[in-house]
Tab-separated table of C-alpha atoms and ligand atoms in Angstrom:
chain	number	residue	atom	x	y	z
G	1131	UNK	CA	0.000	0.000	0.000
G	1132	UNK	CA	1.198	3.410	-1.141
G	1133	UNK	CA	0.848	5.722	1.323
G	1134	UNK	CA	2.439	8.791	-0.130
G	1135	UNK	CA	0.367	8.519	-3.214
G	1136	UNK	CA	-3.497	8.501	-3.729
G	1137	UNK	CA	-5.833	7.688	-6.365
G	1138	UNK	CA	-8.003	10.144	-7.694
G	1139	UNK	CA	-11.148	8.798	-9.664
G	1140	UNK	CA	-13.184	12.000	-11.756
G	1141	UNK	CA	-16.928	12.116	-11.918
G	1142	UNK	CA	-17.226	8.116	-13.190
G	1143	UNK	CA	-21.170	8.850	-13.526
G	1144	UNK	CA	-23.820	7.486	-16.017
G	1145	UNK	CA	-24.439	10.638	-17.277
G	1146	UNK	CA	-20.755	9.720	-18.914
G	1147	UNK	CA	-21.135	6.825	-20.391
G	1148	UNK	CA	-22.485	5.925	-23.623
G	1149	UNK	CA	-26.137	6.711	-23.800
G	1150	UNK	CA	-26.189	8.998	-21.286
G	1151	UNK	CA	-27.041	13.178	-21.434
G	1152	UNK	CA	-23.028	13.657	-21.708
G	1153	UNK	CA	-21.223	10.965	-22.957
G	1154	UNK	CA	-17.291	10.142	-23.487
G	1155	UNK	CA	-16.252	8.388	-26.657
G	1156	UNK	CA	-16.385	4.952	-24.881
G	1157	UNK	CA	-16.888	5.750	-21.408
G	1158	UNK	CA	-17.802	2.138	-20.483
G	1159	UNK	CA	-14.365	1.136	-21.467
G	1160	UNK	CA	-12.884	2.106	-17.951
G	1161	UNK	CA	-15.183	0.890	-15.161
G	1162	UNK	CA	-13.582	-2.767	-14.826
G	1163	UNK	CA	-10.597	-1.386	-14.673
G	1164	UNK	CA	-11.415	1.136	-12.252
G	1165	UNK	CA	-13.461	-1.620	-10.184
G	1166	UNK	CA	-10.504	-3.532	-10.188
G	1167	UNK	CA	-8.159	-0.953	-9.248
G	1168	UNK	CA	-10.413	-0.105	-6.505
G	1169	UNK	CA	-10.170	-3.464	-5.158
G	1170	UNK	CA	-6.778	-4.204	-5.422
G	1171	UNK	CA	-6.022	-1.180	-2.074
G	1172	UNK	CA	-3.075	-0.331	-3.718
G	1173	UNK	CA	-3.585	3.161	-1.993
G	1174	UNK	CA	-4.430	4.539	1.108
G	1175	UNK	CA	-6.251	7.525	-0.047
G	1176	UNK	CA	-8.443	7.435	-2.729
G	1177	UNK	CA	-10.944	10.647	-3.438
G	1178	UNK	CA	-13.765	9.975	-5.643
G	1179	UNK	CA	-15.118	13.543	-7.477
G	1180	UNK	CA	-18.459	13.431	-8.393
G	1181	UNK	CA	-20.268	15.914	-10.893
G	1182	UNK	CA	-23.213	17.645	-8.687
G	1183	UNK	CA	-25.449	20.634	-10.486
G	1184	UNK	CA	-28.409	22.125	-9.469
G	1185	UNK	CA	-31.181	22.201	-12.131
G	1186	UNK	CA	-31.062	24.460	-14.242
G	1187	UNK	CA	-27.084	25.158	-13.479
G	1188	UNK	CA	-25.400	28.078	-15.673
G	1189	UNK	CA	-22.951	25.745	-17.854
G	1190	UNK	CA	-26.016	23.863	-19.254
G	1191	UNK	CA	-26.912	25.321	-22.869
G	1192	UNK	CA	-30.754	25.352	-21.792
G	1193	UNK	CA	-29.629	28.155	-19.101
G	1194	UNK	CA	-29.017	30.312	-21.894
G	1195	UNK	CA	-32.114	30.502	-24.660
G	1196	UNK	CA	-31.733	30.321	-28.038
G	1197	UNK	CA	-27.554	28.424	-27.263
G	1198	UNK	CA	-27.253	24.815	-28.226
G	1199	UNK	CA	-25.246	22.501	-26.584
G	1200	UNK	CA	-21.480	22.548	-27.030
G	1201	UNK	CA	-21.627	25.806	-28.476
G	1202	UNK	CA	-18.937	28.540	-26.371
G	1203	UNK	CA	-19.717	32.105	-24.758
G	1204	UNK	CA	-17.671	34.079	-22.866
G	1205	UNK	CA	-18.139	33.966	-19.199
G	1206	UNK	CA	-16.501	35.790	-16.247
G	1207	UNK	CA	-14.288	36.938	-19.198
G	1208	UNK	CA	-13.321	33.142	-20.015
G	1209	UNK	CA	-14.800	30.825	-22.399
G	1210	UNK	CA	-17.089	28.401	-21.219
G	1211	UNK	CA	-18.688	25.654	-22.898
G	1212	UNK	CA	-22.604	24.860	-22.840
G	1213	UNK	CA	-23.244	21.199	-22.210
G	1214	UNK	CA	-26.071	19.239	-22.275
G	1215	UNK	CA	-28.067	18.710	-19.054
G	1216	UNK	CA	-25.894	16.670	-16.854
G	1217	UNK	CA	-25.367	15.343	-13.639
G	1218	UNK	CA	-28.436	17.181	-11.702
G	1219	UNK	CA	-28.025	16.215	-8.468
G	1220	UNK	CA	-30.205	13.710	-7.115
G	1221	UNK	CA	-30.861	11.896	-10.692
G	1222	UNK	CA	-29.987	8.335	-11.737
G	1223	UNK	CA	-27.090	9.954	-14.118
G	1224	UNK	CA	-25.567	11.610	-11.378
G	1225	UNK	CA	-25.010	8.973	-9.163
G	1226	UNK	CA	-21.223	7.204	-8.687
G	1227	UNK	CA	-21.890	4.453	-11.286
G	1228	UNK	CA	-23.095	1.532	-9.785
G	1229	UNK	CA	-21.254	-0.985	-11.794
G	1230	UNK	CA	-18.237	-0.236	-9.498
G	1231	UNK	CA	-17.322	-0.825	-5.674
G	1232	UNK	CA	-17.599	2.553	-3.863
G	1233	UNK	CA	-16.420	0.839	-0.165
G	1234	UNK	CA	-12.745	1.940	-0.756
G	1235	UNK	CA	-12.894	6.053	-1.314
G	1236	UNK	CA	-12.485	7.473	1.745
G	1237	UNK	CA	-13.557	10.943	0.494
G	1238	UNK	CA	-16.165	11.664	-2.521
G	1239	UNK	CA	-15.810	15.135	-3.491
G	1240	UNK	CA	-19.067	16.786	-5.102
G	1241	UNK	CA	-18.669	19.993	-6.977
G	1242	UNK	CA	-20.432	21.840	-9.744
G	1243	UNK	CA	-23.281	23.028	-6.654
G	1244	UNK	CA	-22.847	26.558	-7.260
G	1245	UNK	CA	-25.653	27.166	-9.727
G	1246	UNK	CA	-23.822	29.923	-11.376
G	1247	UNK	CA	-19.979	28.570	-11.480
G	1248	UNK	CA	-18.998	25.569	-12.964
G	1249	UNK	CA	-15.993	23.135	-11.746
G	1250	UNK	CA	-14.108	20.826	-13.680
G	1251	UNK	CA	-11.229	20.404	-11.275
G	1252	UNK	CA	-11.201	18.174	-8.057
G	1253	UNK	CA	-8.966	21.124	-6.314
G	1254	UNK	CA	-10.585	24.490	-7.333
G	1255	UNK	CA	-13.944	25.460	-8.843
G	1256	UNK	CA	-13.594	27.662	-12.541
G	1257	UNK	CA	-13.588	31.213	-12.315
G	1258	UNK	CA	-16.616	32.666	-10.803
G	1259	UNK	CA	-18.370	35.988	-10.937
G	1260	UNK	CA	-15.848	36.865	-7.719
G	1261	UNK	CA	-13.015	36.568	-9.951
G	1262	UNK	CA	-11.527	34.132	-8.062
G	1263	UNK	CA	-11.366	30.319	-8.566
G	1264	UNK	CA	-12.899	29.382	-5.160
G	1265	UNK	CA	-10.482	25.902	-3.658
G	1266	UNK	CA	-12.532	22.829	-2.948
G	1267	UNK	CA	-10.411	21.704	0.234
G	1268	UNK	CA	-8.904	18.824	-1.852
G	1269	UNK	CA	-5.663	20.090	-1.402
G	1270	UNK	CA	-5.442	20.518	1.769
G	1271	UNK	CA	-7.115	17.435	2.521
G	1272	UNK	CA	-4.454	15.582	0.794
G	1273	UNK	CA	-1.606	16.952	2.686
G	1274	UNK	CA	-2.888	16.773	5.916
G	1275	UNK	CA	-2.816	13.545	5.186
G	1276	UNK	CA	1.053	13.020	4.060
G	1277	UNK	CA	-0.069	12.435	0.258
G	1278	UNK	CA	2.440	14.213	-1.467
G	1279	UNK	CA	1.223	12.114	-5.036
G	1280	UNK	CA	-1.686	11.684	-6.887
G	1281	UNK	CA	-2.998	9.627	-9.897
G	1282	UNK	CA	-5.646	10.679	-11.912
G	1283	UNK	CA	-8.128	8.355	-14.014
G	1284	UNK	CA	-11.380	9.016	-14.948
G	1285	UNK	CA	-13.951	11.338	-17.218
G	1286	UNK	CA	-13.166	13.235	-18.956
G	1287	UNK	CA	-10.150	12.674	-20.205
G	1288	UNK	CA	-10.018	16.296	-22.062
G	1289	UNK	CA	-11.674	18.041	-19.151
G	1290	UNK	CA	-12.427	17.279	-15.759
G	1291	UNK	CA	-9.264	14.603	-15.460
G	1292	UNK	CA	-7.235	17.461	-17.452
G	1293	UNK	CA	-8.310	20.269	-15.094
G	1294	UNK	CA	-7.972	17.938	-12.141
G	1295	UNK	CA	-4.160	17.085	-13.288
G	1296	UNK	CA	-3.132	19.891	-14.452
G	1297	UNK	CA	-4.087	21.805	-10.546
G	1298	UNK	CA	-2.858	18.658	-8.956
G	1299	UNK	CA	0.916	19.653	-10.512
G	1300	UNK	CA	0.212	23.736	-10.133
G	1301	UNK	CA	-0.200	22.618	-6.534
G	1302	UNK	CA	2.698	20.621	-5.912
G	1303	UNK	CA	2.135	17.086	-6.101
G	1304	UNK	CA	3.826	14.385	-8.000
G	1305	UNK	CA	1.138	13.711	-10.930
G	1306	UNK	CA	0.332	11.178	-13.097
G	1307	UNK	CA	-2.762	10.790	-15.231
G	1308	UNK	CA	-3.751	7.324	-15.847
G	1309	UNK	CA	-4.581	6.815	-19.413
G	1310	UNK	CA	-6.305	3.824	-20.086
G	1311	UNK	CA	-8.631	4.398	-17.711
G	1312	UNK	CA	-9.819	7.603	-18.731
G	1313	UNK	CA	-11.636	8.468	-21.775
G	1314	UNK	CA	-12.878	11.467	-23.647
G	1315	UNK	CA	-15.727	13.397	-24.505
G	1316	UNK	CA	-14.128	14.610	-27.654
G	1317	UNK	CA	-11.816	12.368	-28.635
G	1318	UNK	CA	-9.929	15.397	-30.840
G	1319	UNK	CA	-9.376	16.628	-27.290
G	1320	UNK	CA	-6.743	14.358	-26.507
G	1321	UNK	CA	-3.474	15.823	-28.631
G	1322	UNK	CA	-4.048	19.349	-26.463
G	1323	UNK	CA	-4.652	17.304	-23.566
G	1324	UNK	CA	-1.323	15.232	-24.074
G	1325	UNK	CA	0.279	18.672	-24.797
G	1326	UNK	CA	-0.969	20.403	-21.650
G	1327	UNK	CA	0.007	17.413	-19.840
G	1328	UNK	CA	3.300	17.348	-20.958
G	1329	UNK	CA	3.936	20.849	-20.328
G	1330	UNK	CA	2.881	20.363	-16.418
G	1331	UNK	CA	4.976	17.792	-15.776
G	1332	UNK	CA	2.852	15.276	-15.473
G	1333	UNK	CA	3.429	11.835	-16.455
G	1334	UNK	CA	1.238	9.621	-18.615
G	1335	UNK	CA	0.544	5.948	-17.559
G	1336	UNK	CA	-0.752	2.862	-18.047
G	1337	UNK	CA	-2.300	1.248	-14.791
G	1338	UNK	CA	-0.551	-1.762	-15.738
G	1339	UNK	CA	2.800	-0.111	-14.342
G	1340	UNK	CA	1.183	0.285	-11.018
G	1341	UNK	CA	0.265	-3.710	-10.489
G	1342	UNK	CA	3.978	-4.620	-11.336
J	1491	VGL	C1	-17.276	17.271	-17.159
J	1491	VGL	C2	-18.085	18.735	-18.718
J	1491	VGL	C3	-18.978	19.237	-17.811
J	1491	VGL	C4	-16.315	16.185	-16.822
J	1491	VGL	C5	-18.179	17.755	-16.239
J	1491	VGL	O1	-16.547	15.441	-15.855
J	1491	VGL	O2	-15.305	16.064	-17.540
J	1491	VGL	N1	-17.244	17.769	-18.390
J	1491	VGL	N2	-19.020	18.745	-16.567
J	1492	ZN	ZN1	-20.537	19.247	-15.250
């Protein structure tokens, strides 16, 4: 068991997977792996993040009449993406996905609540009408505890795992993104996201090299 390292598994919901509201190009693909991961207690710490929106939330495209989904705007003076209705808390989409054990996170991180913000990254929320990105606790929560590395897996690949990396290595802590179990929602996505990776330092694995 690793204790300077935890796992960090990103919004793994159904409204993710193929078929649902918001779905990554082959979603499905990961949740064995993650189940089996999960069981294995390779890690001490492991933080589950789980996409959480009030109805009616400001990054959904029906907030904003007359946009269609995946279309952009401009938003606290940053782009922003409209997506589909997604993950509204308290529906069957939103839950942790119930093909996989839950028993071994020992924190599950909701975020997205602020009806007018939205959050892609475990650690900090996006930029807000404040002008500020408002910090989750993650962080802290992570050192407190020793961790001084994390591994990313997850959806999606070529946003909420990116954002959730990318602040991970800002922050200070050894990163690696796990890349077969994580998939995107555009799969174009994933030469910037390999790029932006590489240029945080963070290294890309296979969770093969974890079992070995
Ligand atoms: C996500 C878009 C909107 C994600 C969440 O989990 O990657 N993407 N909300
Ligand atoms: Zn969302």
């Amino acid at each position: 068991m690793n204790a300077d390292a935890a796992l960090i598994v990103v919004d793994v919901q159904p409204d993710f997977m193929p078929g649902g509201t918001l779905a990554c190009h082959e979603g499905d693909a990961i949740v064995p792996g993650i189940d089996a991961l999960l069981r294995r207690r390779l890690f001490r710490h492991v933080v589950a993040t789980q996409d959480w929106h009030p109805r009616g939330h400001l990054s959904f495209a029906s907030s904003h009449p007359g946009a269609a989904p995946f279309g952009q705007i401009e938003l606290y003076g940053q782009p922003q993406t409209l997506w589909p209705e997604h993950c509204v808390q308290g529906t069957p989409g939103a839950e942790l996905h119930p093909a996989i054990d839950w028993s071994a996170p020992d924190l599950i991180l909701r975020k997205g609540s602020d009806p007018l913000v939205d959050s892609y990254s475990g650690f900090r929320e996006n930029l807000g009408p404040r002008g500020i990105r408002p910090d989750t606790g993650l962080a802290g929560w992570l050192r407190g505890r020793g961790v001084n590395e994390v591994h990313v897996c997850g959806l999606a690949r070529d946003v909420c795992v990116l954002w959730t990396a990318l602040d991970a290595a800002a922050l200070g802590f050894r990163t690696h993104l796990l890349w077969d179990l994580s998939r995107p929602v555009t799969p174009a996505g994933d030469e910037p996201a390999r790029a932006a990776l590489a240029s945080g330092g963070i290294g890309i694995i296979d969770s093969a090299s974890l079992l070995t």
